[in-house]
PDB file of C-alpha atoms in Angstrom:
ATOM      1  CA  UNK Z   1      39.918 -16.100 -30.706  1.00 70.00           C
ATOM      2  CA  UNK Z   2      39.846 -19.315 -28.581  1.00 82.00           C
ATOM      3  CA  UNK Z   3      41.786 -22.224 -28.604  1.00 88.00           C
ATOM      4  CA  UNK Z   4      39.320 -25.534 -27.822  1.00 91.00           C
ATOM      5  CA  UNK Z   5      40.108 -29.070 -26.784  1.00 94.00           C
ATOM      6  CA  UNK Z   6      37.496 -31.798 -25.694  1.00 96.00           C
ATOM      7  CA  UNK Z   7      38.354 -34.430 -23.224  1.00 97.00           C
ATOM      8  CA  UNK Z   8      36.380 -37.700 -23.516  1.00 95.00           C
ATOM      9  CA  UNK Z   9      35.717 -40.737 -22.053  1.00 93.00           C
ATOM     10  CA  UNK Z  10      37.831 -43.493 -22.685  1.00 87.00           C
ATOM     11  CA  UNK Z  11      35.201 -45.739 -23.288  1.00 84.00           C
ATOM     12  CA  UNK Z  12      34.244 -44.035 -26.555  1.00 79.00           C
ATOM     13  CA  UNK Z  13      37.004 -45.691 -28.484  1.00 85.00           C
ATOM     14  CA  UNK Z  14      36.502 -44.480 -32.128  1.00 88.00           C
ATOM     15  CA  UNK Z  15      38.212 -46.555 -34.997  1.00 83.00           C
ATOM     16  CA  UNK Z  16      37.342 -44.316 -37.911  1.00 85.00           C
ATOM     17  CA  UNK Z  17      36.912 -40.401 -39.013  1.00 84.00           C
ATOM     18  CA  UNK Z  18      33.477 -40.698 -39.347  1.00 85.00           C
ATOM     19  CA  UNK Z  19      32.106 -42.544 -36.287  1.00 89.00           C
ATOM     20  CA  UNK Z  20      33.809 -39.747 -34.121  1.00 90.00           C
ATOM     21  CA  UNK Z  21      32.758 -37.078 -36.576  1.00 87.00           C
ATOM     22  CA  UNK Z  22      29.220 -38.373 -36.657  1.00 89.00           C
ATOM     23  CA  UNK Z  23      29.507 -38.466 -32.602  1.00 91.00           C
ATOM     24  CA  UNK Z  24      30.908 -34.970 -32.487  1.00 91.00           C
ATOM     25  CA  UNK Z  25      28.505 -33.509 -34.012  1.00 89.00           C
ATOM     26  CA  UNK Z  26      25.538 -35.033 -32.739  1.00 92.00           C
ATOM     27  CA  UNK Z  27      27.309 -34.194 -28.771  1.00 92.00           C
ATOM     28  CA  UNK Z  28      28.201 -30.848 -30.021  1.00 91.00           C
ATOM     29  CA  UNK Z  29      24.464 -29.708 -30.664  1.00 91.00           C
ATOM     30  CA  UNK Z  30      24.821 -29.562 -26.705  1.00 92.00           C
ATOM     31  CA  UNK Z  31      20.721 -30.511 -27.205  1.00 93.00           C
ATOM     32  CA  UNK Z  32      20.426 -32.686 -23.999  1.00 93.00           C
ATOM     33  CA  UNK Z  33      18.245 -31.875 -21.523  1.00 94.00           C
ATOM     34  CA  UNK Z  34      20.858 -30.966 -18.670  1.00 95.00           C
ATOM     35  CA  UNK Z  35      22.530 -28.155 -16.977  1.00 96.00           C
ATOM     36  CA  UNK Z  36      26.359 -27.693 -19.397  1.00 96.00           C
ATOM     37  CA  UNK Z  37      27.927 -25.735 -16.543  1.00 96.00           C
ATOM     38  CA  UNK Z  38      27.644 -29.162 -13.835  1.00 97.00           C
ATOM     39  CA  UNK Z  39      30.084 -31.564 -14.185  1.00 97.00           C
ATOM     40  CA  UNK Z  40      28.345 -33.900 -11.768  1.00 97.00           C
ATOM     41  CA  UNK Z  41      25.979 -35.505 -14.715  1.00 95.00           C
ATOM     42  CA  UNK Z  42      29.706 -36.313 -16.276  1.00 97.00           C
ATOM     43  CA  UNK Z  43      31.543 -39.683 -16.014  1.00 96.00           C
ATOM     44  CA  UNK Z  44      33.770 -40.316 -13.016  1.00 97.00           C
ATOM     45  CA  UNK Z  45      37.220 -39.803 -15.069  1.00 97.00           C
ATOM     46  CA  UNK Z  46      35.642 -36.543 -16.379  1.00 97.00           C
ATOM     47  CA  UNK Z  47      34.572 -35.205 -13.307  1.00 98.00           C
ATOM     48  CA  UNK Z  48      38.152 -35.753 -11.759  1.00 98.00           C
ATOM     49  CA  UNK Z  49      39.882 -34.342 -15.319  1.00 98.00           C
ATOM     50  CA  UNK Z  50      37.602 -31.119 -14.185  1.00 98.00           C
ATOM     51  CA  UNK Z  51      37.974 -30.628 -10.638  1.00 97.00           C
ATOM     52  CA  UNK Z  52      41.182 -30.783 -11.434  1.00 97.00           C
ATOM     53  CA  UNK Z  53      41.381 -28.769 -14.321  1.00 95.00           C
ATOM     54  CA  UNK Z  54      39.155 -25.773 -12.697  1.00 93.00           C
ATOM     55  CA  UNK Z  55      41.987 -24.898 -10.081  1.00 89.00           C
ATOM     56  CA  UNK Z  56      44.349 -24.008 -12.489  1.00 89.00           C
ATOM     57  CA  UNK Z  57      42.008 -23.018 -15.686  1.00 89.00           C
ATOM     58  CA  UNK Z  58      38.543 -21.210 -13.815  1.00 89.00           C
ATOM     59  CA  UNK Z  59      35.581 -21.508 -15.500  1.00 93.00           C
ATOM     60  CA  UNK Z  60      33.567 -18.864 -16.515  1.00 88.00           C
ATOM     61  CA  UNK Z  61      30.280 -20.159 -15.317  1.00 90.00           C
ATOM     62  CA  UNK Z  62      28.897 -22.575 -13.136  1.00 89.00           C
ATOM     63  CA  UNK Z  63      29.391 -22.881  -9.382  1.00 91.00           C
ATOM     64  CA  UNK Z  64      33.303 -22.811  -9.225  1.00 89.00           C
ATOM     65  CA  UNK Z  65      33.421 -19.645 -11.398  1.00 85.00           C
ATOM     66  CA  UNK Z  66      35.286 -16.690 -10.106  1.00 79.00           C
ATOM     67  CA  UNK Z  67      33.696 -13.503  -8.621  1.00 75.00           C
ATOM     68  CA  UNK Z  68      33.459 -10.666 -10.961  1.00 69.00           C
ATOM     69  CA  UNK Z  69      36.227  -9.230  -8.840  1.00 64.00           C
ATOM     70  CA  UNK Z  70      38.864 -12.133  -9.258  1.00 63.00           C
ATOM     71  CA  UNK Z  71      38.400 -12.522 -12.933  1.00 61.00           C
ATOM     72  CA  UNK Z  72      41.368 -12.473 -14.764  1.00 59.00           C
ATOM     73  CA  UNK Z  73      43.381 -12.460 -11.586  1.00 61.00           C
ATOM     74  CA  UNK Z  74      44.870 -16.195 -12.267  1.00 59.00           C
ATOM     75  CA  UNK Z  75      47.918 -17.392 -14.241  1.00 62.00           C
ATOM     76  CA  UNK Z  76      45.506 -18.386 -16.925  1.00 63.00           C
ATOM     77  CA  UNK Z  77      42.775 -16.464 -18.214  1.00 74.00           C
ATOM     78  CA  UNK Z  78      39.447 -18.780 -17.346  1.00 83.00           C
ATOM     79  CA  UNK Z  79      37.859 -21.389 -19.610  1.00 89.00           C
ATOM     80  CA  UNK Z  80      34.635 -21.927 -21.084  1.00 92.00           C
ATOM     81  CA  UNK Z  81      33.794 -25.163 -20.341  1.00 95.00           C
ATOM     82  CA  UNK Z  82      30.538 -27.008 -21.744  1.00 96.00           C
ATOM     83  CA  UNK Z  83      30.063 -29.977 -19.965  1.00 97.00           C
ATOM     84  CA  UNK Z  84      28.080 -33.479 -21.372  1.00 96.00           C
ATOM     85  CA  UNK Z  85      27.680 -36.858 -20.303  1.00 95.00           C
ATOM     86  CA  UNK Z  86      30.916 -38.452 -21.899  1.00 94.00           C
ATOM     87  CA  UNK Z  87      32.918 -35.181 -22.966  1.00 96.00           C
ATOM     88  CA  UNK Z  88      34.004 -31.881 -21.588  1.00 97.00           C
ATOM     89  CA  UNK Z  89      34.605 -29.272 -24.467  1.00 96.00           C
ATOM     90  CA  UNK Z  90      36.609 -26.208 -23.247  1.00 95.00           C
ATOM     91  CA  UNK Z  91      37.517 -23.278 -25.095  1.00 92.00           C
ATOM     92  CA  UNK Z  92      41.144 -20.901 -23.539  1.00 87.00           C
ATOM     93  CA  UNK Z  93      42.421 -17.932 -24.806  1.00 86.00           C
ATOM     94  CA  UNK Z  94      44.772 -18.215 -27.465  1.00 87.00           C
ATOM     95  CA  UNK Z  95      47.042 -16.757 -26.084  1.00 87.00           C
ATOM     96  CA  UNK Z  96      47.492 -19.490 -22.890  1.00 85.00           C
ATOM     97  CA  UNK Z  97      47.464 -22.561 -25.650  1.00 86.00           C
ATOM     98  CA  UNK Z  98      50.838 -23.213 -25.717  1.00 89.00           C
ATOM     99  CA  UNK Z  99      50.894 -23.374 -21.839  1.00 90.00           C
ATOM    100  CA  UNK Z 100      47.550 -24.818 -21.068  1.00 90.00           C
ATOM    101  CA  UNK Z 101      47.678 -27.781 -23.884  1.00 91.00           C
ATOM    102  CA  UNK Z 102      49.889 -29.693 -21.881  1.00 93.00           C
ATOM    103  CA  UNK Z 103      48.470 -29.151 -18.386  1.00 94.00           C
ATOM    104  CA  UNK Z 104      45.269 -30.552 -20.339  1.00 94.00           C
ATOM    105  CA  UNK Z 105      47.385 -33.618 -21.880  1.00 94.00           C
ATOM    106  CA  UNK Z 106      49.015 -34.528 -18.697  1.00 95.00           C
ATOM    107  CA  UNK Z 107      45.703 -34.718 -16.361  1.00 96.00           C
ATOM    108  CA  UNK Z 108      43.717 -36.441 -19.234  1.00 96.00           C
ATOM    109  CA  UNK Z 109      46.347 -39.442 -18.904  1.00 95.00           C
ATOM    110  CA  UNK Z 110      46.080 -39.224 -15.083  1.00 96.00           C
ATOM    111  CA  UNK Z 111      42.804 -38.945 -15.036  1.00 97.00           C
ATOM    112  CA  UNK Z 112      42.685 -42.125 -17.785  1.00 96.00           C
ATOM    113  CA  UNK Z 113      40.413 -39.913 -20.159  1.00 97.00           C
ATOM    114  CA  UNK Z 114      41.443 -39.185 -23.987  1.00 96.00           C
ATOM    115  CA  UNK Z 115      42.127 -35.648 -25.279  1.00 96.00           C
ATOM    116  CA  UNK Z 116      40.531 -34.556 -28.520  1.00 94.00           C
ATOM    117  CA  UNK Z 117      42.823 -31.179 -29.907  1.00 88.00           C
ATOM    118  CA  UNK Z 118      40.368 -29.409 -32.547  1.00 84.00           C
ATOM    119  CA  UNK Z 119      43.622 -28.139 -33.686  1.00 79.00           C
ATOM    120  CA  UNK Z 120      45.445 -30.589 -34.476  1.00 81.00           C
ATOM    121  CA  UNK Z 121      42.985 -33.474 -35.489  1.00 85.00           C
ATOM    122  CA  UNK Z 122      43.674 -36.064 -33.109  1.00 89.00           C
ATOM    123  CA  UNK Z 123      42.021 -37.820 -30.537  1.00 92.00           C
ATOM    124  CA  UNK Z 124      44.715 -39.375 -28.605  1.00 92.00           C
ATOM    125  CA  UNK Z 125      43.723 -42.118 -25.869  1.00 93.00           C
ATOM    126  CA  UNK Z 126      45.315 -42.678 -22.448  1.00 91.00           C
ATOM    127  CA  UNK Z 127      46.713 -46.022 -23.704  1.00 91.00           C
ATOM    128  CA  UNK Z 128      48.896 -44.022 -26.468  1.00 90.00           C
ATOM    129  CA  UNK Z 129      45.742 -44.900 -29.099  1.00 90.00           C
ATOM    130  CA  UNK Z 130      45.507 -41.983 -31.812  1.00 90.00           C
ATOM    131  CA  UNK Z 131      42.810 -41.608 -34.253  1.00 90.00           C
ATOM    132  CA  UNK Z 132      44.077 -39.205 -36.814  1.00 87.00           C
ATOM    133  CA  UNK Z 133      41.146 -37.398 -38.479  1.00 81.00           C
ATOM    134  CA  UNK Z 134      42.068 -36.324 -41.729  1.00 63.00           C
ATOM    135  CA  UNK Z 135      39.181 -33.232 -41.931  1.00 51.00           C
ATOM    136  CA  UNK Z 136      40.883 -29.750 -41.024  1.00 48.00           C
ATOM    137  CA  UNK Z 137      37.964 -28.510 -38.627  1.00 54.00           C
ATOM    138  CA  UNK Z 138      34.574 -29.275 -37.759  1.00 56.00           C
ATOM    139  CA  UNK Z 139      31.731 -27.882 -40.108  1.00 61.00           C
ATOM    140  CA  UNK Z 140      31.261 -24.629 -40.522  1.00 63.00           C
ATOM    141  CA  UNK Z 141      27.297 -25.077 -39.453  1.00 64.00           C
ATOM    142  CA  UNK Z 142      28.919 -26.848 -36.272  1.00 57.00           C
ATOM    143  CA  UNK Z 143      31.261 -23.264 -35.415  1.00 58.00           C
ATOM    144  CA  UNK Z 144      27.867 -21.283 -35.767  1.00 63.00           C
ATOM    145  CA  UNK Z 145      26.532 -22.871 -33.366  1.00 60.00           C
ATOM    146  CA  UNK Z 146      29.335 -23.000 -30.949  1.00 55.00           C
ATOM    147  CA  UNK Z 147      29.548 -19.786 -31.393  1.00 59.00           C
ATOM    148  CA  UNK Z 148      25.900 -18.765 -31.223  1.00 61.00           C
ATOM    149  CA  UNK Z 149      25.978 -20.815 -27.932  1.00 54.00           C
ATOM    150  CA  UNK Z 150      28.625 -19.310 -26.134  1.00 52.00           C
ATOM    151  CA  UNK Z 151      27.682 -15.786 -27.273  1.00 55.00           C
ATOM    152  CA  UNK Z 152      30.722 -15.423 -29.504  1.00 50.00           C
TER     153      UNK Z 152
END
C-alpha cells in the first residue's frame, strides 16, 4: 500500500472541486508524449521541489535512482515519482507517511509550489490558499490506471 501526494505548480490556482478534478484526471492519464522519470521537462519550482526531494526520498527510476545494491539502504524507503509538466505525483510507503508528509509540506512552501494530499483532500497553496475537495478519492477508473501504470 502507498501513500501518494502531488506537488503542483502554483500557477494552477484552482477555485472549485471540479476544475482541479477535471485537471487531475486529464494530467493523471500521464498520456503526454514525454519521458515521466525526467524532471527537466517540469517547471522551475518543481524541478527544485525534486532535486530536493530525491536526496532524502530516492526514486525508483530515472537517472538519480539507486543501484540495485543501495536500495532500501536510506532512512526512507524510495519513491515512485511520475513526473509532468506542472505536477510531480509521488507515491511512499505507508509506512514512512507520517514522516515523509511533512518533509514534502515544508520544501513545497520553500520551493513556492502547492501540495495536493490524496489523503486528505486538499490542495493547499504556498500562500496558505486551500481548496478543500469534498470527493473522498479519485475515481476508481483513475486508481486502475495508476496502478496498471506503475505495475501495482
Amino acid at each position: 500500500m502507498s501513500y501518494d501526494l502531488m506537488v503542483l505548480d502554483k500557477h494552477k490556482r484552482f477555485t472549485s472541486e471540479n476544475e482541479f478534478l477535471e485537471w487531475y484526471n486529464a494530467v493523471t492519464e500521464w498520456a503526454e508524449d514525454i519521458d515521466y522519470n525526467d524532471y527537466r521537462h517540469a517547471t522551475p519550482n518543481l524541478q527544485k521541489w525534486f532535486l530536493a526531494m530525491k536526496d532524502i526520498v530516492p526514486p525508483l527510476n530515472g537517472e538519480f535512482a539507486p543501484s540495485d545494491e543501495i536500495l532500501g539502504n536510506g532512512k526512507f524507503q524510495e519513491g515512485d515519482y511520475c513526473i509532468a509538466e506542472d505536477c510531480i505525483y509521488v507515491g511512499f510507503a505507508w509506512s514512512d507517511a507520517k514522516e515523509v508528509h511533512p518533509i514534502v509540506a515544508d520544501l513545497a512552501k520553500k520551493h513556492d509550489v502547492a501540495l495536493f494530499d490524496i489523503s486528505s483532500n486538499k490542495v493547499v497553496y504556498p500562500d496558505g490558499f486551500v481548496l478543500n475537495l469534498l470527493d473522498e478519492e479519485p475515481s476508481p477508473s483513475f486508481w486502475k490506471k495508476f496502478r496498471a501504470f506503475f505495475h501495482l
